[in-house]
Amino acid sequence: MPDLGVYNLASLSGLLGPVKSVIAMNSIITKTRTVDDKGTIPVEAEDNAMIVMDHGNGVLSHVQCGFNYFDPYGHEGKGQDRPTIFIWGNKGSMGLIGYDWEPFAVEIATSYTEPPERFATDAGTYVWQQGASVIAEALATGKEPRINAEHALHVLEIIEAARESQATGKRINLQSTFKWPMVV
């Protein structure tokens, strides 16, 4: 979760709002891994997770993540033509084509009879690693960044709540929150 799922947890909570509670199941599928500079090591953290999040007001989301899923497009997702984040509403749907760290487009459907439309097919200068630049700009200018410590801590609490849910078999309420909506 903290290596792969963290991106989707941040994206979904940023889009849909702070998470009120979590229920999750996670496991270890691959008992050992070979690491370049360490040889074969035992896997101690979950490498397979399903997290269901309640954002309040009837809004639910879920993230499935792990190191055991085959993807013919590889980690970079080059050539990926399917959504990896999908949002459904009662008047339309929206899918992020590609991974949230390497998006290729946003696909929006608002009609039962017309095909979905693709938008933002050029990422321009966007790179996910620019987060440090955003924080540096905020420190230099005093401008409030969209990404902030409260949101990051909230995502960390989601991860810990998912682990607690697995351990106890219970729904876990969260205490943290962050300023939302993130874009006005």
mmCIF file of C-alpha atoms in Angstrom:
data_model
loop_
_atom_site.group_PDB
_atom_site.id
_atom_site.type_symbol
_atom_site.label_atom_id
_atom_site.label_comp_id
_atom_site.label_asym_id
_atom_site.label_seq_id
_atom_site.Cartn_x
_atom_site.Cartn_y
_atom_site.Cartn_z
ATOM 1 C CA MET A 1 0.000 0.000 0.000
ATOM 2 C CA PRO A 2 2.657 2.595 0.819
ATOM 3 C CA ASP A 3 4.559 1.848 -2.391
ATOM 4 C CA LEU A 4 1.831 1.487 -5.042
ATOM 5 C CA GLY A 5 -1.577 2.091 -3.491
ATOM 6 C CA VAL A 6 -0.548 5.412 -1.998
ATOM 7 C CA TYR A 7 -0.964 7.137 -5.379
ATOM 8 C CA ASN A 8 -4.564 5.993 -5.865
ATOM 9 C CA LEU A 9 -5.414 6.624 -2.204
ATOM 10 C CA ALA A 10 -4.186 10.211 -2.582
ATOM 11 C CA SER A 11 -5.935 10.684 -5.940
ATOM 12 C CA LEU A 12 -9.297 9.326 -4.792
ATOM 13 C CA SER A 13 -9.327 11.155 -1.457
ATOM 14 C CA GLY A 14 -8.257 14.340 -3.258
ATOM 15 C CA LEU A 15 -11.071 13.973 -5.796
ATOM 16 C CA LEU A 16 -13.840 12.601 -3.563
ATOM 17 C CA GLY A 17 -12.950 14.126 -0.208
ATOM 18 C CA PRO A 18 -11.491 12.981 3.092
ATOM 19 C CA VAL A 19 -12.153 9.360 4.022
ATOM 20 C CA LYS A 20 -14.415 8.791 7.030
ATOM 21 C CA SER A 21 -13.857 5.034 7.432
ATOM 22 C CA VAL A 22 -12.082 2.079 5.839
ATOM 23 C CA ILE A 23 -12.614 -1.641 5.564
ATOM 24 C CA ALA A 24 -9.886 -3.712 3.942
ATOM 25 C CA MET A 25 -8.360 -7.072 3.268
ATOM 26 C CA ASN A 26 -4.701 -7.563 2.501
ATOM 27 C CA SER A 27 -2.288 -10.447 2.272
ATOM 28 C CA ILE A 28 1.137 -11.626 1.267
ATOM 29 C CA ILE A 29 1.090 -13.674 -1.934
ATOM 30 C CA THR A 30 4.813 -13.859 -2.714
ATOM 31 C CA LYS A 31 6.637 -15.074 0.403
ATOM 32 C CA THR A 32 10.140 -14.047 -0.761
ATOM 33 C CA ARG A 33 11.564 -11.525 -3.223
ATOM 34 C CA THR A 34 14.959 -11.118 -4.806
ATOM 35 C CA VAL A 35 16.342 -7.635 -4.246
ATOM 36 C CA ASP A 36 19.354 -6.522 -6.288
ATOM 37 C CA ASP A 37 21.659 -5.552 -3.417
ATOM 38 C CA LYS A 38 20.265 -7.859 -0.706
ATOM 39 C CA GLY A 39 19.596 -11.202 -2.398
ATOM 40 C CA THR A 40 16.478 -13.167 -1.441
ATOM 41 C CA ILE A 41 14.526 -11.624 1.434
ATOM 42 C CA PRO A 42 11.275 -12.583 3.201
ATOM 43 C CA VAL A 43 8.266 -10.385 2.373
ATOM 44 C CA GLU A 44 6.923 -8.874 5.586
ATOM 45 C CA ALA A 45 4.466 -6.243 4.318
ATOM 46 C CA GLU A 46 1.299 -6.888 2.343
ATOM 47 C CA ASP A 47 1.806 -7.287 -1.392
ATOM 48 C CA ASN A 48 -1.911 -7.606 -2.154
ATOM 49 C CA ALA A 49 -4.562 -5.213 -0.824
ATOM 50 C CA MET A 50 -8.209 -4.265 -1.365
ATOM 51 C CA ILE A 51 -9.306 -1.106 0.455
ATOM 52 C CA VAL A 52 -12.904 0.181 0.511
ATOM 53 C CA MET A 53 -13.246 3.799 1.623
ATOM 54 C CA ASP A 54 -16.320 5.701 2.806
ATOM 55 C CA HIS A 55 -15.985 9.413 2.006
ATOM 56 C CA GLY A 56 -19.346 10.269 3.586
ATOM 57 C CA ASN A 57 -22.613 11.344 1.943
ATOM 58 C CA GLY A 58 -22.948 7.929 0.284
ATOM 59 C CA VAL A 59 -19.665 8.256 -1.665
ATOM 60 C CA LEU A 60 -17.622 5.039 -1.703
ATOM 61 C CA SER A 61 -14.373 4.215 -3.473
ATOM 62 C CA HIS A 62 -11.953 1.328 -3.507
ATOM 63 C CA VAL A 63 -8.345 0.648 -4.382
ATOM 64 C CA GLN A 64 -6.880 -2.693 -5.320
ATOM 65 C CA CYS A 65 -3.090 -2.743 -5.361
ATOM 66 C CA GLY A 66 -0.210 -5.152 -5.172
ATOM 67 C CA PHE A 67 3.015 -6.398 -6.663
ATOM 68 C CA ASN A 68 1.458 -9.555 -8.072
ATOM 69 C CA TYR A 69 -0.639 -8.260 -10.945
ATOM 70 C CA PHE A 70 0.497 -8.874 -14.483
ATOM 71 C CA ASP A 71 0.335 -5.791 -16.687
ATOM 72 C CA PRO A 72 1.413 -6.203 -20.307
ATOM 73 C CA TYR A 73 2.295 -2.487 -20.364
ATOM 74 C CA GLY A 74 4.810 -2.697 -17.529
ATOM 75 C CA HIS A 75 5.338 -0.304 -14.660
ATOM 76 C CA GLU A 76 5.556 2.746 -16.939
ATOM 77 C CA GLY A 77 2.269 1.860 -18.626
ATOM 78 C CA LYS A 78 3.499 2.867 -22.088
ATOM 79 C CA GLY A 79 0.698 2.047 -24.521
ATOM 80 C CA GLN A 80 -1.852 1.645 -21.719
ATOM 81 C CA ASP A 81 -5.264 2.378 -23.221
ATOM 82 C CA ARG A 82 -7.513 1.555 -20.275
ATOM 83 C CA PRO A 83 -8.493 3.498 -17.191
ATOM 84 C CA THR A 84 -6.673 2.785 -13.960
ATOM 85 C CA ILE A 85 -8.876 5.162 -11.965
ATOM 86 C CA PHE A 86 -12.568 5.218 -12.789
ATOM 87 C CA ILE A 87 -15.296 7.419 -11.290
ATOM 88 C CA TRP A 88 -18.968 6.624 -11.886
ATOM 89 C CA GLY A 89 -21.813 9.039 -11.245
ATOM 90 C CA ASN A 90 -25.503 9.011 -12.094
ATOM 91 C CA LYS A 91 -24.997 11.343 -15.084
ATOM 92 C CA GLY A 92 -21.666 10.185 -16.425
ATOM 93 C CA SER A 93 -18.336 8.528 -15.820
ATOM 94 C CA MET A 94 -14.720 9.549 -15.990
ATOM 95 C CA GLY A 95 -11.634 7.396 -16.375
ATOM 96 C CA LEU A 96 -7.965 8.263 -16.066
ATOM 97 C CA ILE A 97 -6.209 6.500 -18.920
ATOM 98 C CA GLY A 98 -2.829 5.246 -17.777
ATOM 99 C CA TYR A 99 -1.471 5.370 -14.259
ATOM 100 C CA ASP A 100 -1.901 8.455 -12.107
ATOM 101 C CA TRP A 101 1.881 8.898 -12.185
ATOM 102 C CA GLU A 102 1.903 8.522 -16.003
ATOM 103 C CA PRO A 103 -1.495 9.671 -17.344
ATOM 104 C CA PHE A 104 -2.231 9.640 -21.072
ATOM 105 C CA ALA A 105 -5.762 11.063 -21.141
ATOM 106 C CA VAL A 106 -9.049 11.524 -19.329
ATOM 107 C CA GLU A 107 -12.046 9.750 -20.846
ATOM 108 C CA ILE A 108 -15.515 11.140 -20.114
ATOM 109 C CA ALA A 109 -18.859 9.539 -20.952
ATOM 110 C CA THR A 110 -22.150 11.419 -20.536
ATOM 111 C CA SER A 111 -24.326 9.646 -23.116
ATOM 112 C CA TYR A 112 -25.788 6.172 -23.474
ATOM 113 C CA THR A 113 -25.648 6.453 -27.256
ATOM 114 C CA GLU A 114 -22.384 8.307 -27.962
ATOM 115 C CA PRO A 115 -18.905 6.917 -27.326
ATOM 116 C CA PRO A 116 -16.817 8.419 -24.519
ATOM 117 C CA GLU A 117 -14.654 11.433 -25.389
ATOM 118 C CA ARG A 118 -10.949 11.742 -24.624
ATOM 119 C CA PHE A 119 -9.514 14.918 -23.154
ATOM 120 C CA ALA A 120 -6.083 16.024 -21.936
ATOM 121 C CA THR A 121 -4.303 13.652 -24.307
ATOM 122 C CA ASP A 122 -1.061 15.626 -23.979
ATOM 123 C CA ALA A 123 0.471 15.733 -20.500
ATOM 124 C CA GLY A 124 2.486 18.776 -21.524
ATOM 125 C CA THR A 125 5.177 19.460 -18.949
ATOM 126 C CA TYR A 126 3.502 17.397 -16.207
ATOM 127 C CA VAL A 127 5.699 14.909 -14.378
ATOM 128 C CA TRP A 128 4.648 13.354 -11.089
ATOM 129 C CA GLN A 129 8.047 14.096 -9.551
ATOM 130 C CA GLN A 130 7.314 17.831 -9.616
ATOM 131 C CA GLY A 131 5.843 17.658 -6.105
ATOM 132 C CA ALA A 132 9.088 18.959 -4.569
ATOM 133 C CA SER A 133 8.992 21.929 -6.973
ATOM 134 C CA VAL A 134 5.416 22.707 -5.919
ATOM 135 C CA ILE A 135 6.424 22.747 -2.247
ATOM 136 C CA ALA A 136 9.516 24.862 -2.979
ATOM 137 C CA GLU A 137 7.333 27.396 -4.824
ATOM 138 C CA ALA A 138 4.896 27.489 -1.902
ATOM 139 C CA LEU A 139 7.711 28.123 0.567
ATOM 140 C CA ALA A 140 9.192 30.866 -1.630
ATOM 141 C CA THR A 141 5.902 32.642 -2.430
ATOM 142 C CA GLY A 142 3.656 31.841 0.512
ATOM 143 C CA LYS A 143 1.089 30.413 -1.946
ATOM 144 C CA GLU A 144 -0.912 27.507 -0.504
ATOM 145 C CA PRO A 145 -0.056 24.306 -2.436
ATOM 146 C CA ARG A 146 -2.728 21.837 -3.539
ATOM 147 C CA ILE A 147 -0.645 19.062 -2.055
ATOM 148 C CA ASN A 148 -0.135 19.478 1.662
ATOM 149 C CA ALA A 149 0.991 17.733 4.814
ATOM 150 C CA GLU A 150 -2.558 17.255 6.146
ATOM 151 C CA HIS A 151 -3.574 15.322 3.025
ATOM 152 C CA ALA A 152 -0.394 13.213 3.158
ATOM 153 C CA LEU A 153 -0.998 12.377 6.820
ATOM 154 C CA HIS A 154 -4.614 11.486 5.998
ATOM 155 C CA VAL A 155 -3.423 9.038 3.319
ATOM 156 C CA LEU A 156 -0.999 7.519 5.839
ATOM 157 C CA GLU A 157 -3.920 7.070 8.257
ATOM 158 C CA ILE A 158 -5.897 5.314 5.485
ATOM 159 C CA ILE A 159 -3.013 2.845 5.047
ATOM 160 C CA GLU A 160 -2.775 2.196 8.787
ATOM 161 C CA ALA A 161 -6.573 1.845 9.039
ATOM 162 C CA ALA A 162 -6.520 -0.710 6.197
ATOM 163 C CA ARG A 163 -3.938 -2.748 8.105
ATOM 164 C CA GLU A 164 -5.975 -2.476 11.311
ATOM 165 C CA SER A 165 -9.116 -3.546 9.437
ATOM 166 C CA GLN A 166 -7.311 -6.639 8.147
ATOM 167 C CA ALA A 167 -6.042 -7.459 11.641
ATOM 168 C CA THR A 168 -9.403 -7.007 13.371
ATOM 169 C CA GLY A 169 -11.915 -7.764 10.624
ATOM 170 C CA LYS A 170 -13.639 -4.459 11.448
ATOM 171 C CA ARG A 171 -14.487 -1.161 9.786
ATOM 172 C CA ILE A 172 -12.071 1.494 11.053
ATOM 173 C CA ASN A 173 -13.062 5.137 11.544
ATOM 174 C CA LEU A 174 -10.487 7.790 10.662
ATOM 175 C CA GLN A 175 -9.700 10.833 12.784
ATOM 176 C CA SER A 176 -7.727 13.019 10.365
ATOM 177 C CA THR A 177 -9.016 15.251 7.595
ATOM 178 C CA PHE A 178 -7.723 17.906 5.208
ATOM 179 C CA LYS A 179 -9.032 21.024 3.473
ATOM 180 C CA TRP A 180 -11.369 19.941 0.684
ATOM 181 C CA PRO A 181 -12.226 20.590 -2.093
ATOM 182 C CA MET A 182 -8.600 21.037 -3.055
ATOM 183 C CA VAL A 183 -9.436 23.167 -6.094
ATOM 184 C CA VAL A 184 -11.929 25.982 -5.897
#
